[in-house]
Amino acid sequence: LTTTFAFTVICGGMISRTFANSISSDSDKIRGLAIALLGQKRNLLESITADDYTKPCQSVFNATVGSHVRHSLNHYQSLISAVERNSVTNYDDRQRNTDIETDKVAAMTELDVIVAKVPTLHLEDLVIMKFYGDASINFEPYSVHSNIGRELSFVTHHAVHHLAMIKLIMNNMSYTTSEQVGIAMSTLKNLQSPNNDQCSAGK
């Protein structure tokens, strides 16, 4: 299904330029990558025990698999909340020690909810997201005017890093994980290059 939208630049009350863009291909890629990354996360949760899900890993800043799952899913939840409520949502206004962090079944249930909602998102729609980013550390939020497609791309890109951390924690607990889990697309592309320098992997 091809969705066409018009982007206008308004100057002095007159429309100076109108663009008609077909976004179906990019939208499919954005949604597909989000669902694939969430699927990778679910596969990891299926293989870990409930006790190991909340077990701190001393070599990785005492973090748990659950804390990284909760953190990355919070970003998807924030975006979906902004869409469903048609309101501004702060990515950094996150709840900690929730069921998603302490109960792998609750996390898998929420993963399924998010995966079901990704195809329903209208990626061309505008959205406003906030962050805490005041350099003076007064925690004054700033706003970013964006669209849902760009933000879904962001939260998925962000999830790759946390998948890598989850993989590292699980490997420390002697779990076997797929080599491609938690690897950025740029790194995969580099590894497939005929001029690949193995030392540059992960950069």
PDB file of C-alpha atoms in Angstrom:
ATOM      1  CA  LEU A   1       0.000   0.000   0.000  1.00  0.00           C
ATOM      2  CA  THR A   2       1.492   3.327  -1.046  1.00  0.00           C
ATOM      3  CA  THR A   3       0.766   6.324   1.132  1.00  0.00           C
ATOM      4  CA  THR A   4       1.266   9.770  -0.363  1.00  0.00           C
ATOM      5  CA  PHE A   5       1.525  12.927   1.675  1.00  0.00           C
ATOM      6  CA  ALA A   6       2.185  16.579   0.914  1.00  0.00           C
ATOM      7  CA  PHE A   7       4.903  18.538   2.675  1.00  0.00           C
ATOM      8  CA  THR A   8       4.536  22.285   2.351  1.00  0.00           C
ATOM      9  CA  VAL A   9       6.854  25.187   3.057  1.00  0.00           C
ATOM     10  CA  ILE A  10       4.884  28.327   3.870  1.00  0.00           C
ATOM     11  CA  CYS A  11       6.475  31.747   3.390  1.00  0.00           C
ATOM     12  CA  GLY A  12       4.615  35.048   3.846  1.00  0.00           C
ATOM     13  CA  GLY A  13       1.277  33.287   3.844  1.00  0.00           C
ATOM     14  CA  MET A  14       1.947  31.675   0.456  1.00  0.00           C
ATOM     15  CA  ILE A  15       2.801  28.048  -0.189  1.00  0.00           C
ATOM     16  CA  SER A  16       6.207  28.204  -1.820  1.00  0.00           C
ATOM     17  CA  ARG A  17       6.836  24.539  -2.424  1.00  0.00           C
ATOM     18  CA  THR A  18       4.887  21.271  -2.282  1.00  0.00           C
ATOM     19  CA  PHE A  19       6.413  17.844  -2.288  1.00  0.00           C
ATOM     20  CA  ALA A  20       4.523  14.632  -2.996  1.00  0.00           C
ATOM     21  CA  ASN A  21       6.463  11.682  -1.682  1.00  0.00           C
ATOM     22  CA  SER A  22       5.755   7.989  -1.826  1.00  0.00           C
ATOM     23  CA  ILE A  23       6.728   6.578   1.562  1.00  0.00           C
ATOM     24  CA  SER A  24       5.610   2.963   1.352  1.00  0.00           C
ATOM     25  CA  SER A  25       9.092   1.502   0.812  1.00  0.00           C
ATOM     26  CA  ASP A  26      10.760   3.427   3.632  1.00  0.00           C
ATOM     27  CA  SER A  27       7.810   2.800   5.939  1.00  0.00           C
ATOM     28  CA  ASP A  28       8.063  -0.934   5.333  1.00  0.00           C
ATOM     29  CA  LYS A  29      11.777  -0.851   6.161  1.00  0.00           C
ATOM     30  CA  ILE A  30      11.244   1.163   9.346  1.00  0.00           C
ATOM     31  CA  ARG A  31       8.452  -1.072  10.603  1.00  0.00           C
ATOM     32  CA  GLY A  32      10.235  -4.247   9.511  1.00  0.00           C
ATOM     33  CA  LEU A  33      13.438  -3.374  11.334  1.00  0.00           C
ATOM     34  CA  ALA A  34      11.526  -2.454  14.504  1.00  0.00           C
ATOM     35  CA  ILE A  35       9.645  -5.749  14.489  1.00  0.00           C
ATOM     36  CA  ALA A  36      12.837  -7.720  13.726  1.00  0.00           C
ATOM     37  CA  LEU A  37      14.708  -6.118  16.646  1.00  0.00           C
ATOM     38  CA  LEU A  38      11.806  -6.697  19.009  1.00  0.00           C
ATOM     39  CA  GLY A  39      11.723 -10.295  17.793  1.00  0.00           C
ATOM     40  CA  GLN A  40      15.419 -10.706  18.600  1.00  0.00           C
ATOM     41  CA  LYS A  41      14.728  -9.443  22.106  1.00  0.00           C
ATOM     42  CA  ARG A  42      11.823 -11.840  22.557  1.00  0.00           C
ATOM     43  CA  ASN A  43      13.949 -14.781  21.428  1.00  0.00           C
ATOM     44  CA  LEU A  44      16.519 -13.924  24.082  1.00  0.00           C
ATOM     45  CA  LEU A  45      13.846 -13.727  26.773  1.00  0.00           C
ATOM     46  CA  GLU A  46      12.488 -17.119  25.768  1.00  0.00           C
ATOM     47  CA  SER A  47      15.906 -18.669  26.402  1.00  0.00           C
ATOM     48  CA  ILE A  48      16.707 -17.095  29.788  1.00  0.00           C
ATOM     49  CA  THR A  49      15.387 -18.300  33.137  1.00  0.00           C
ATOM     50  CA  ALA A  50      13.239 -16.099  35.352  1.00  0.00           C
ATOM     51  CA  ASP A  51      15.988 -15.981  37.981  1.00  0.00           C
ATOM     52  CA  ASP A  52      18.718 -15.054  35.498  1.00  0.00           C
ATOM     53  CA  TYR A  53      16.487 -12.317  34.052  1.00  0.00           C
ATOM     54  CA  THR A  54      16.919 -10.348  37.282  1.00  0.00           C
ATOM     55  CA  LYS A  55      20.431 -11.487  38.224  1.00  0.00           C
ATOM     56  CA  PRO A  56      22.960  -8.597  38.376  1.00  0.00           C
ATOM     57  CA  CYS A  57      26.064  -8.953  36.250  1.00  0.00           C
ATOM     58  CA  GLN A  58      29.035  -7.505  38.139  1.00  0.00           C
ATOM     59  CA  SER A  59      31.200  -7.175  35.038  1.00  0.00           C
ATOM     60  CA  VAL A  60      28.522  -5.047  33.314  1.00  0.00           C
ATOM     61  CA  PHE A  61      27.954  -2.385  35.988  1.00  0.00           C
ATOM     62  CA  ASN A  62      25.755  -4.726  38.058  1.00  0.00           C
ATOM     63  CA  ALA A  63      23.044  -4.410  35.399  1.00  0.00           C
ATOM     64  CA  THR A  64      20.422  -7.069  34.756  1.00  0.00           C
ATOM     65  CA  VAL A  65      18.864  -8.303  31.546  1.00  0.00           C
ATOM     66  CA  GLY A  66      15.563  -6.989  32.903  1.00  0.00           C
ATOM     67  CA  SER A  67      16.882  -3.457  33.386  1.00  0.00           C
ATOM     68  CA  HIS A  68      18.051  -3.247  29.781  1.00  0.00           C
ATOM     69  CA  VAL A  69      14.797  -4.718  28.476  1.00  0.00           C
ATOM     70  CA  ARG A  70      12.776  -2.251  30.535  1.00  0.00           C
ATOM     71  CA  HIS A  71      14.885   0.710  29.434  1.00  0.00           C
ATOM     72  CA  SER A  72      14.651  -0.014  25.718  1.00  0.00           C
ATOM     73  CA  LEU A  73      10.947  -0.911  25.813  1.00  0.00           C
ATOM     74  CA  ASN A  74      10.241   2.327  27.698  1.00  0.00           C
ATOM     75  CA  HIS A  75      11.260   4.232  24.578  1.00  0.00           C
ATOM     76  CA  TYR A  76       8.791   2.332  22.410  1.00  0.00           C
ATOM     77  CA  GLN A  77       6.130   2.857  25.085  1.00  0.00           C
ATOM     78  CA  SER A  78       6.821   6.601  25.182  1.00  0.00           C
ATOM     79  CA  LEU A  79       6.440   6.937  21.434  1.00  0.00           C
ATOM     80  CA  ILE A  80       3.259   4.858  21.323  1.00  0.00           C
ATOM     81  CA  SER A  81       1.847   6.846  24.255  1.00  0.00           C
ATOM     82  CA  ALA A  82       2.488  10.108  22.411  1.00  0.00           C
ATOM     83  CA  VAL A  83       0.676   8.728  19.363  1.00  0.00           C
ATOM     84  CA  GLU A  84      -2.306   7.263  21.193  1.00  0.00           C
ATOM     85  CA  ARG A  85      -2.839  10.260  23.459  1.00  0.00           C
ATOM     86  CA  ASN A  86      -1.945  12.800  20.776  1.00  0.00           C
ATOM     87  CA  SER A  87       0.241  14.497  23.356  1.00  0.00           C
ATOM     88  CA  VAL A  88       3.861  15.407  24.082  1.00  0.00           C
ATOM     89  CA  THR A  89       5.785  12.625  25.847  1.00  0.00           C
ATOM     90  CA  ASN A  90       9.205  12.766  27.503  1.00  0.00           C
ATOM     91  CA  TYR A  91      11.527   9.874  26.613  1.00  0.00           C
ATOM     92  CA  ASP A  92      13.455  10.461  29.845  1.00  0.00           C
ATOM     93  CA  ASP A  93      10.407  10.368  32.113  1.00  0.00           C
ATOM     94  CA  ARG A  94      10.682   6.626  32.715  1.00  0.00           C
ATOM     95  CA  GLN A  95       9.493   4.350  35.498  1.00  0.00           C
ATOM     96  CA  ARG A  96      12.002   1.939  36.974  1.00  0.00           C
ATOM     97  CA  ASN A  97      11.577  -1.352  38.838  1.00  0.00           C
ATOM     98  CA  THR A  98       8.362  -2.130  36.976  1.00  0.00           C
ATOM     99  CA  ASP A  99       7.035  -5.591  36.142  1.00  0.00           C
ATOM    100  CA  ILE A 100       8.801  -5.409  32.788  1.00  0.00           C
ATOM    101  CA  GLU A 101      12.126  -5.168  34.629  1.00  0.00           C
ATOM    102  CA  THR A 102      11.457  -7.869  37.215  1.00  0.00           C
ATOM    103  CA  ASP A 103       9.226 -10.375  35.399  1.00  0.00           C
ATOM    104  CA  LYS A 104      10.267 -11.788  32.036  1.00  0.00           C
ATOM    105  CA  VAL A 105       6.723 -12.973  31.282  1.00  0.00           C
ATOM    106  CA  ALA A 106       5.422  -9.421  31.749  1.00  0.00           C
ATOM    107  CA  ALA A 107       8.215  -8.190  29.470  1.00  0.00           C
ATOM    108  CA  MET A 108       7.323 -10.708  26.766  1.00  0.00           C
ATOM    109  CA  THR A 109       3.675  -9.717  27.005  1.00  0.00           C
ATOM    110  CA  GLU A 110       4.571  -6.056  26.545  1.00  0.00           C
ATOM    111  CA  LEU A 111       6.845  -6.944  23.632  1.00  0.00           C
ATOM    112  CA  ASP A 112       3.907  -8.640  21.924  1.00  0.00           C
ATOM    113  CA  VAL A 113       1.724  -5.569  22.524  1.00  0.00           C
ATOM    114  CA  ILE A 114       4.311  -3.263  20.978  1.00  0.00           C
ATOM    115  CA  VAL A 115       4.893  -5.551  17.976  1.00  0.00           C
ATOM    116  CA  ALA A 116       1.133  -5.584  17.325  1.00  0.00           C
ATOM    117  CA  LYS A 117       0.983  -1.776  17.406  1.00  0.00           C
ATOM    118  CA  VAL A 118       3.965  -1.044  15.134  1.00  0.00           C
ATOM    119  CA  PRO A 119       2.075  -1.823  11.872  1.00  0.00           C
ATOM    120  CA  THR A 120      -0.742   0.541  12.912  1.00  0.00           C
ATOM    121  CA  LEU A 121       1.497   3.599  13.278  1.00  0.00           C
ATOM    122  CA  HIS A 122       1.115   6.306  10.635  1.00  0.00           C
ATOM    123  CA  LEU A 123       4.786   7.086  10.170  1.00  0.00           C
ATOM    124  CA  GLU A 124       4.258  10.367   8.323  1.00  0.00           C
ATOM    125  CA  ASP A 125       2.245  11.920  11.173  1.00  0.00           C
ATOM    126  CA  LEU A 126       3.926  14.620  13.220  1.00  0.00           C
ATOM    127  CA  VAL A 127       4.844  14.132  16.857  1.00  0.00           C
ATOM    128  CA  ILE A 128       6.583  16.139  19.581  1.00  0.00           C
ATOM    129  CA  MET A 129       8.925  14.315  21.950  1.00  0.00           C
ATOM    130  CA  LYS A 130      10.855  15.658  24.936  1.00  0.00           C
ATOM    131  CA  PHE A 131      14.171  14.864  26.611  1.00  0.00           C
ATOM    132  CA  TYR A 132      15.952  16.075  29.737  1.00  0.00           C
ATOM    133  CA  GLY A 133      18.970  17.763  28.236  1.00  0.00           C
ATOM    134  CA  ASP A 134      19.740  20.978  30.076  1.00  0.00           C
ATOM    135  CA  ALA A 135      23.537  21.346  30.188  1.00  0.00           C
ATOM    136  CA  SER A 136      23.273  23.090  33.572  1.00  0.00           C
ATOM    137  CA  ILE A 137      21.779  19.882  35.033  1.00  0.00           C
ATOM    138  CA  ASN A 138      18.576  21.593  36.077  1.00  0.00           C
ATOM    139  CA  PHE A 139      16.687  18.856  34.215  1.00  0.00           C
ATOM    140  CA  GLU A 140      14.741  21.319  32.133  1.00  0.00           C
ATOM    141  CA  PRO A 141      13.247  19.396  29.194  1.00  0.00           C
ATOM    142  CA  TYR A 142      13.583  20.383  25.569  1.00  0.00           C
ATOM    143  CA  SER A 143      11.219  19.488  22.744  1.00  0.00           C
ATOM    144  CA  VAL A 144      11.910  17.880  19.381  1.00  0.00           C
ATOM    145  CA  HIS A 145       9.417  18.303  16.547  1.00  0.00           C
ATOM    146  CA  SER A 146       9.579  15.173  14.452  1.00  0.00           C
ATOM    147  CA  ASN A 147       7.440  12.521  12.802  1.00  0.00           C
ATOM    148  CA  ILE A 148       6.548   9.034  13.935  1.00  0.00           C
ATOM    149  CA  GLY A 149       8.723   7.351  11.314  1.00  0.00           C
ATOM    150  CA  ARG A 150      11.845   9.166  12.432  1.00  0.00           C
ATOM    151  CA  GLU A 151      11.108   8.427  16.090  1.00  0.00           C
ATOM    152  CA  LEU A 152      10.406   4.754  15.439  1.00  0.00           C
ATOM    153  CA  SER A 153      13.759   4.621  13.655  1.00  0.00           C
ATOM    154  CA  PHE A 154      15.396   6.255  16.686  1.00  0.00           C
ATOM    155  CA  VAL A 155      13.949   3.900  19.314  1.00  0.00           C
ATOM    156  CA  THR A 156      14.881   0.889  17.166  1.00  0.00           C
ATOM    157  CA  HIS A 157      18.423   2.157  16.640  1.00  0.00           C
ATOM    158  CA  HIS A 158      18.620   2.749  20.391  1.00  0.00           C
ATOM    159  CA  ALA A 159      17.387  -0.815  21.049  1.00  0.00           C
ATOM    160  CA  VAL A 160      20.369  -2.310  19.183  1.00  0.00           C
ATOM    161  CA  HIS A 161      22.769  -1.015  21.834  1.00  0.00           C
ATOM    162  CA  HIS A 162      20.697  -2.532  24.627  1.00  0.00           C
ATOM    163  CA  LEU A 163      20.420  -5.825  22.777  1.00  0.00           C
ATOM    164  CA  ALA A 164      24.228  -5.870  22.721  1.00  0.00           C
ATOM    165  CA  MET A 165      24.298  -5.282  26.485  1.00  0.00           C
ATOM    166  CA  ILE A 166      21.693  -8.009  27.079  1.00  0.00           C
ATOM    167  CA  LYS A 167      23.746 -10.376  24.921  1.00  0.00           C
ATOM    168  CA  LEU A 168      26.903  -9.535  26.884  1.00  0.00           C
ATOM    169  CA  ILE A 169      25.175 -10.213  30.219  1.00  0.00           C
ATOM    170  CA  MET A 170      23.735 -13.501  28.958  1.00  0.00           C
ATOM    171  CA  ASN A 171      27.082 -14.597  27.534  1.00  0.00           C
ATOM    172  CA  ASN A 172      28.600 -13.897  30.951  1.00  0.00           C
ATOM    173  CA  MET A 173      26.043 -16.336  32.357  1.00  0.00           C
ATOM    174  CA  SER A 174      27.084 -18.944  29.751  1.00  0.00           C
ATOM    175  CA  TYR A 175      24.045 -18.600  27.483  1.00  0.00           C
ATOM    176  CA  THR A 176      24.597 -19.117  23.763  1.00  0.00           C
ATOM    177  CA  THR A 177      23.307 -16.242  21.631  1.00  0.00           C
ATOM    178  CA  SER A 178      23.220 -15.530  17.919  1.00  0.00           C
ATOM    179  CA  GLU A 179      26.232 -13.685  16.518  1.00  0.00           C
ATOM    180  CA  GLN A 180      23.975 -11.194  14.739  1.00  0.00           C
ATOM    181  CA  VAL A 181      22.011 -10.145  17.842  1.00  0.00           C
ATOM    182  CA  GLY A 182      22.909  -6.666  19.023  1.00  0.00           C
ATOM    183  CA  ILE A 183      24.974  -5.799  15.958  1.00  0.00           C
ATOM    184  CA  ALA A 184      24.315  -2.436  14.318  1.00  0.00           C
ATOM    185  CA  MET A 185      23.385  -2.380  10.629  1.00  0.00           C
ATOM    186  CA  SER A 186      26.477  -0.318   9.849  1.00  0.00           C
ATOM    187  CA  THR A 187      28.633  -2.991  11.482  1.00  0.00           C
ATOM    188  CA  LEU A 188      26.909  -5.811   9.590  1.00  0.00           C
ATOM    189  CA  LYS A 189      27.438  -3.876   6.363  1.00  0.00           C
ATOM    190  CA  ASN A 190      31.093  -3.389   7.235  1.00  0.00           C
ATOM    191  CA  LEU A 191      31.576  -7.067   8.031  1.00  0.00           C
ATOM    192  CA  GLN A 192      30.170  -8.011   4.615  1.00  0.00           C
ATOM    193  CA  SER A 193      32.479  -5.592   2.811  1.00  0.00           C
ATOM    194  CA  PRO A 194      35.266  -7.182   0.757  1.00  0.00           C
ATOM    195  CA  ASN A 195      37.621  -4.627   2.315  1.00  0.00           C
ATOM    196  CA  ASN A 196      36.462  -5.425   5.828  1.00  0.00           C
ATOM    197  CA  ASP A 197      38.869  -4.642   8.637  1.00  0.00           C
ATOM    198  CA  GLN A 198      37.835  -6.851  11.559  1.00  0.00           C
ATOM    199  CA  CYS A 199      39.200  -4.299  14.010  1.00  0.00           C
ATOM    200  CA  SER A 200      36.561  -1.825  12.917  1.00  0.00           C
ATOM    201  CA  ALA A 201      33.610  -4.101  13.750  1.00  0.00           C
ATOM    202  CA  GLY A 202      31.112  -2.489  16.085  1.00  0.00           C
ATOM    203  CA  LYS A 203      32.059   1.066  15.113  1.00  0.00           C
TER     204      LYS A 203
END
